[in-house]
Structure formats: C-alpha cells, structure tokens
JSON list of C-alpha atoms in Angstrom, two decimals:
[
{"chain": "A", "resi": 1, "resn": "MET", "atom": "CA", "xyz": [60.81, -137.29, -83.02]},
{"chain": "A", "resi": 2, "resn": "THR", "atom": "CA", "xyz": [60.10, -137.48, -79.30]},
{"chain": "A", "resi": 3, "resn": "ILE", "atom": "CA", "xyz": [57.99, -134.96, -77.46]},
{"chain": "A", "resi": 4, "resn": "TYR", "atom": "CA", "xyz": [59.30, -135.85, -74.02]},
{"chain": "A", "resi": 5, "resn": "GLN", "atom": "CA", "xyz": [62.99, -136.27, -73.35]},
{"chain": "A", "resi": 6, "resn": "GLU", "atom": "CA", "xyz": [64.12, -137.58, -70.02]},
{"chain": "A", "resi": 7, "resn": "SER", "atom": "CA", "xyz": [66.76, -135.47, -68.31]},
{"chain": "A", "resi": 8, "resn": "ARG", "atom": "CA", "xyz": [70.03, -136.99, -67.20]},
{"chain": "A", "resi": 9, "resn": "ASP", "atom": "CA", "xyz": [69.79, -135.27, -63.81]},
{"chain": "A", "resi": 10, "resn": "PHE", "atom": "CA", "xyz": [67.82, -132.64, -61.92]},
{"chain": "A", "resi": 11, "resn": "LEU", "atom": "CA", "xyz": [70.18, -129.81, -62.92]},
{"chain": "A", "resi": 12, "resn": "GLU", "atom": "CA", "xyz": [69.67, -130.48, -66.60]},
{"chain": "A", "resi": 13, "resn": "HIS", "atom": "CA", "xyz": [65.91, -130.52, -66.01]},
{"chain": "A", "resi": 14, "resn": "MET", "atom": "CA", "xyz": [65.99, -127.20, -64.10]},
{"chain": "A", "resi": 15, "resn": "PHE", "atom": "CA", "xyz": [68.14, -125.46, -66.70]},
{"chain": "A", "resi": 16, "resn": "SER", "atom": "CA", "xyz": [66.05, -126.72, -69.59]},
{"chain": "A", "resi": 17, "resn": "SER", "atom": "CA", "xyz": [62.99, -125.36, -67.76]},
{"chain": "A", "resi": 18, "resn": "CYS", "atom": "CA", "xyz": [64.47, -121.84, -67.75]},
{"chain": "A", "resi": 19, "resn": "THR", "atom": "CA", "xyz": [63.22, -119.70, -70.58]},
{"chain": "A", "resi": 20, "resn": "THR", "atom": "CA", "xyz": [63.97, -116.17, -71.67]},
{"chain": "A", "resi": 21, "resn": "SER", "atom": "CA", "xyz": [60.72, -115.08, -70.01]},
{"chain": "A", "resi": 22, "resn": "GLN", "atom": "CA", "xyz": [62.25, -116.13, -66.68]},
{"chain": "A", "resi": 23, "resn": "ILE", "atom": "CA", "xyz": [65.45, -114.11, -67.03]},
{"chain": "A", "resi": 24, "resn": "SER", "atom": "CA", "xyz": [64.13, -111.48, -64.63]},
{"chain": "A", "resi": 25, "resn": "GLU", "atom": "CA", "xyz": [64.18, -114.06, -61.82]},
{"chain": "A", "resi": 26, "resn": "PHE", "atom": "CA", "xyz": [67.99, -114.09, -61.99]},
{"chain": "A", "resi": 27, "resn": "ILE", "atom": "CA", "xyz": [68.62, -110.34, -62.07]},
{"chain": "A", "resi": 28, "resn": "PRO", "atom": "CA", "xyz": [69.66, -108.77, -58.75]},
{"chain": "A", "resi": 29, "resn": "GLU", "atom": "CA", "xyz": [67.23, -106.11, -57.59]},
{"chain": "A", "resi": 30, "resn": "LYS", "atom": "CA", "xyz": [68.09, -103.46, -54.98]},
{"chain": "A", "resi": 31, "resn": "ARG", "atom": "CA", "xyz": [65.45, -102.26, -52.55]},
{"chain": "A", "resi": 32, "resn": "GLY", "atom": "CA", "xyz": [65.84, -99.57, -49.94]},
{"chain": "A", "resi": 33, "resn": "PHE", "atom": "CA", "xyz": [64.37, -99.90, -46.45]},
{"chain": "A", "resi": 34, "resn": "ARG", "atom": "CA", "xyz": [64.46, -98.18, -43.13]},
{"chain": "A", "resi": 35, "resn": "LEU", "atom": "CA", "xyz": [65.40, -100.86, -40.58]},
{"chain": "A", "resi": 36, "resn": "HIS", "atom": "CA", "xyz": [65.54, -99.86, -36.92]},
{"chain": "A", "resi": 37, "resn": "GLY", "atom": "CA", "xyz": [65.76, -96.22, -38.01]},
{"chain": "A", "resi": 38, "resn": "HIS", "atom": "CA", "xyz": [68.68, -96.72, -40.41]},
{"chain": "A", "resi": 39, "resn": "SER", "atom": "CA", "xyz": [68.50, -96.60, -44.21]},
{"chain": "A", "resi": 40, "resn": "THR", "atom": "CA", "xyz": [69.54, -99.93, -45.67]},
{"chain": "A", "resi": 41, "resn": "THR", "atom": "CA", "xyz": [69.73, -101.30, -49.19]},
{"chain": "A", "resi": 42, "resn": "VAL", "atom": "CA", "xyz": [69.19, -105.00, -49.75]},
{"chain": "A", "resi": 43, "resn": "THR", "atom": "CA", "xyz": [70.10, -106.71, -53.02]},
{"chain": "A", "resi": 44, "resn": "LEU", "atom": "CA", "xyz": [68.43, -110.02, -53.88]},
{"chain": "A", "resi": 45, "resn": "GLU", "atom": "CA", "xyz": [67.52, -111.78, -57.10]},
{"chain": "A", "resi": 46, "resn": "ARG", "atom": "CA", "xyz": [63.85, -111.43, -58.04]},
{"chain": "A", "resi": 47, "resn": "ALA", "atom": "CA", "xyz": [63.25, -115.11, -57.26]},
{"chain": "A", "resi": 48, "resn": "PHE", "atom": "CA", "xyz": [64.22, -114.44, -53.63]},
{"chain": "A", "resi": 49, "resn": "TRP", "atom": "CA", "xyz": [62.13, -111.26, -53.44]},
{"chain": "A", "resi": 50, "resn": "ASN", "atom": "CA", "xyz": [59.12, -113.35, -54.46]},
{"chain": "A", "resi": 51, "resn": "VAL", "atom": "CA", "xyz": [59.72, -115.65, -51.49]},
{"chain": "A", "resi": 52, "resn": "VAL", "atom": "CA", "xyz": [60.35, -112.73, -49.10]},
{"chain": "A", "resi": 53, "resn": "GLU", "atom": "CA", "xyz": [57.04, -111.17, -50.20]},
{"chain": "A", "resi": 54, "resn": "ALA", "atom": "CA", "xyz": [55.20, -114.48, -49.68]},
{"chain": "A", "resi": 55, "resn": "MET", "atom": "CA", "xyz": [56.72, -114.90, -46.21]},
{"chain": "A", "resi": 56, "resn": "ALA", "atom": "CA", "xyz": [55.75, -111.34, -45.24]},
{"chain": "A", "resi": 57, "resn": "GLN", "atom": "CA", "xyz": [52.21, -111.92, -46.48]},
{"chain": "A", "resi": 58, "resn": "GLU", "atom": "CA", "xyz": [51.94, -115.18, -44.54]},
{"chain": "A", "resi": 59, "resn": "CYS", "atom": "CA", "xyz": [53.23, -113.50, -41.37]},
{"chain": "A", "resi": 60, "resn": "GLY", "atom": "CA", "xyz": [50.94, -110.50, -41.86]},
{"chain": "A", "resi": 61, "resn": "LEU", "atom": "CA", "xyz": [53.90, -108.14, -41.89]},
{"chain": "A", "resi": 62, "resn": "PRO", "atom": "CA", "xyz": [55.13, -105.50, -44.30]},
{"chain": "A", "resi": 63, "resn": "VAL", "atom": "CA", "xyz": [58.35, -106.60, -46.03]},
{"chain": "A", "resi": 64, "resn": "PRO", "atom": "CA", "xyz": [60.55, -104.15, -44.04]},
{"chain": "A", "resi": 65, "resn": "ARG", "atom": "CA", "xyz": [59.26, -105.56, -40.71]},
{"chain": "A", "resi": 66, "resn": "LEU", "atom": "CA", "xyz": [59.91, -109.11, -41.88]},
{"chain": "A", "resi": 67, "resn": "ILE", "atom": "CA", "xyz": [63.44, -108.12, -42.90]},
{"chain": "A", "resi": 68, "resn": "GLU", "atom": "CA", "xyz": [63.97, -106.52, -39.47]},
{"chain": "A", "resi": 69, "resn": "ARG", "atom": "CA", "xyz": [62.99, -109.80, -37.83]},
{"chain": "A", "resi": 70, "resn": "VAL", "atom": "CA", "xyz": [65.42, -111.71, -40.06]},
{"chain": "A", "resi": 71, "resn": "LEU", "atom": "CA", "xyz": [68.15, -109.17, -39.30]},
{"chain": "A", "resi": 72, "resn": "ASP", "atom": "CA", "xyz": [67.57, -109.45, -35.55]},
{"chain": "A", "resi": 73, "resn": "SER", "atom": "CA", "xyz": [67.62, -113.25, -35.65]},
{"chain": "A", "resi": 74, "resn": "CYS", "atom": "CA", "xyz": [70.47, -113.74, -38.12]},
{"chain": "A", "resi": 75, "resn": "ILE", "atom": "CA", "xyz": [72.84, -111.22, -36.62]},
{"chain": "A", "resi": 76, "resn": "VAL", "atom": "CA", "xyz": [74.25, -113.96, -34.38]},
{"chain": "A", "resi": 77, "resn": "ALA", "atom": "CA", "xyz": [74.99, -116.32, -37.30]},
{"chain": "A", "resi": 78, "resn": "ASN", "atom": "CA", "xyz": [76.05, -113.80, -39.93]},
{"chain": "A", "resi": 79, "resn": "ASP", "atom": "CA", "xyz": [76.41, -110.28, -38.57]},
{"chain": "A", "resi": 80, "resn": "LYS", "atom": "CA", "xyz": [77.51, -108.56, -41.79]},
{"chain": "A", "resi": 81, "resn": "ASN", "atom": "CA", "xyz": [75.51, -110.00, -44.66]},
{"chain": "A", "resi": 82, "resn": "LEU", "atom": "CA", "xyz": [71.75, -109.46, -44.50]},
{"chain": "A", "resi": 83, "resn": "SER", "atom": "CA", "xyz": [71.26, -110.56, -48.13]},
{"chain": "A", "resi": 84, "resn": "SER", "atom": "CA", "xyz": [72.92, -113.88, -47.38]},
{"chain": "A", "resi": 85, "resn": "CYS", "atom": "CA", "xyz": [70.72, -114.37, -44.31]},
{"chain": "A", "resi": 86, "resn": "LEU", "atom": "CA", "xyz": [67.61, -113.62, -46.37]},
{"chain": "A", "resi": 87, "resn": "ARG", "atom": "CA", "xyz": [68.60, -116.13, -49.05]},
{"chain": "A", "resi": 88, "resn": "VAL", "atom": "CA", "xyz": [69.15, -118.86, -46.47]},
{"chain": "A", "resi": 89, "resn": "ILE", "atom": "CA", "xyz": [65.85, -118.05, -44.72]},
{"chain": "A", "resi": 90, "resn": "CYS", "atom": "CA", "xyz": [64.08, -118.18, -48.11]},
{"chain": "A", "resi": 91, "resn": "LEU", "atom": "CA", "xyz": [65.53, -121.62, -48.85]},
{"chain": "A", "resi": 92, "resn": "LYS", "atom": "CA", "xyz": [64.62, -122.91, -45.40]},
{"chain": "A", "resi": 93, "resn": "TYR", "atom": "CA", "xyz": [61.10, -121.54, -45.78]},
{"chain": "A", "resi": 94, "resn": "LEU", "atom": "CA", "xyz": [60.68, -123.23, -49.16]},
{"chain": "A", "resi": 95, "resn": "ASN", "atom": "CA", "xyz": [62.14, -126.53, -47.92]},
{"chain": "A", "resi": 96, "resn": "ILE", "atom": "CA", "xyz": [60.30, -126.70, -44.61]},
{"chain": "A", "resi": 97, "resn": "TYR", "atom": "CA", "xyz": [56.99, -124.88, -45.02]},
{"chain": "A", "resi": 98, "resn": "THR", "atom": "CA", "xyz": [55.89, -124.70, -48.62]},
{"chain": "A", "resi": 99, "resn": "ALA", "atom": "CA", "xyz": [57.19, -127.71, -50.54]},
{"chain": "A", "resi": 100, "resn": "GLY", "atom": "CA", "xyz": [57.28, -125.52, -53.66]},
{"chain": "A", "resi": 101, "resn": "SER", "atom": "CA", "xyz": [53.77, -124.08, -53.41]},
{"chain": "A", "resi": 102, "resn": "ILE", "atom": "CA", "xyz": [54.84, -120.42, -53.83]},
{"chain": "A", "resi": 103, "resn": "PRO", "atom": "CA", "xyz": [54.07, -119.07, -57.30]},
{"chain": "A", "resi": 104, "resn": "ALA", "atom": "CA", "xyz": [56.96, -117.48, -59.19]},
{"chain": "A", "resi": 105, "resn": "SER", "atom": "CA", "xyz": [55.58, -113.94, -59.32]},
{"chain": "A", "resi": 106, "resn": "PRO", "atom": "CA", "xyz": [53.10, -111.64, -57.58]},
{"chain": "A", "resi": 107, "resn": "GLU", "atom": "CA", "xyz": [50.85, -111.88, -60.66]},
{"chain": "A", "resi": 108, "resn": "GLN", "atom": "CA", "xyz": [50.76, -115.66, -60.37]},
{"chain": "A", "resi": 109, "resn": "ARG", "atom": "CA", "xyz": [50.05, -115.37, -56.62]},
{"chain": "A", "resi": 110, "resn": "SER", "atom": "CA", "xyz": [47.01, -113.20, -57.31]},
{"chain": "A", "resi": 111, "resn": "ARG", "atom": "CA", "xyz": [45.75, -115.71, -59.89]},
{"chain": "A", "resi": 112, "resn": "THR", "atom": "CA", "xyz": [46.09, -118.64, -57.44]},
{"chain": "A", "resi": 113, "resn": "THR", "atom": "CA", "xyz": [44.54, -116.84, -54.45]},
{"chain": "A", "resi": 114, "resn": "PRO", "atom": "CA", "xyz": [40.91, -117.90, -53.99]},
{"chain": "A", "resi": 115, "resn": "SER", "atom": "CA", "xyz": [38.41, -115.08, -54.54]}
]
C-alpha cells in the first residue's frame, strides 16, 4: 500500500485535492451592492469572493468600491458582464501578484495574519 500516489497531470491532482469540506468554494453566491448609485447584484463562486475580499483589503477599500473600480475599468473590454470581469481580474491578481499566497477563506486569512 502506498501513501503517496503521483498524479498523472495537474487536473487530476487538483480534483483529488477537493474534499466535501471545500464544496462551498464552488457554490455561486449572490451579493447586492450599490454601485454608482444603482443597486446591483453580483454572482460569483465563493472561491472568487475570497480573492475579491483579499484584493479589497490589500487596496484598503470596501468591497463595493473595489467592484466599482473593476466595473469602471472593465466596461471597455466587457460592458455587460461584471461577474466575468471580476473572475478575470481575480485570476490575473492571483497569477501576477500573489503566486497562490491567498488563504482559501476569511477564517484562514485571520489565522495567517500576524498579530
């Protein structure tokens, strides 16, 4: 019996790393905001909300202000789909600025923040 099994590829490794305790990361979550004076609902999976919250914290902005900035900047590239813009911005942020250093949940962030 082997304890460690090598994965055939990175997808197999990622999927085998998913557990039932991580199911909430995949569930779309709707949040309502007031952006530029208009009520707006944004739907993102919890995994993306975690990144949005980390970006807002790093910028020193509340989440709605960060989303307004994304909306204002992405409107040229994708004028109808704010959720899509947010997902792309999250991926770019992870790829360029963090190299995977964002914890998966707010609870984990509070545990890794120095006291």
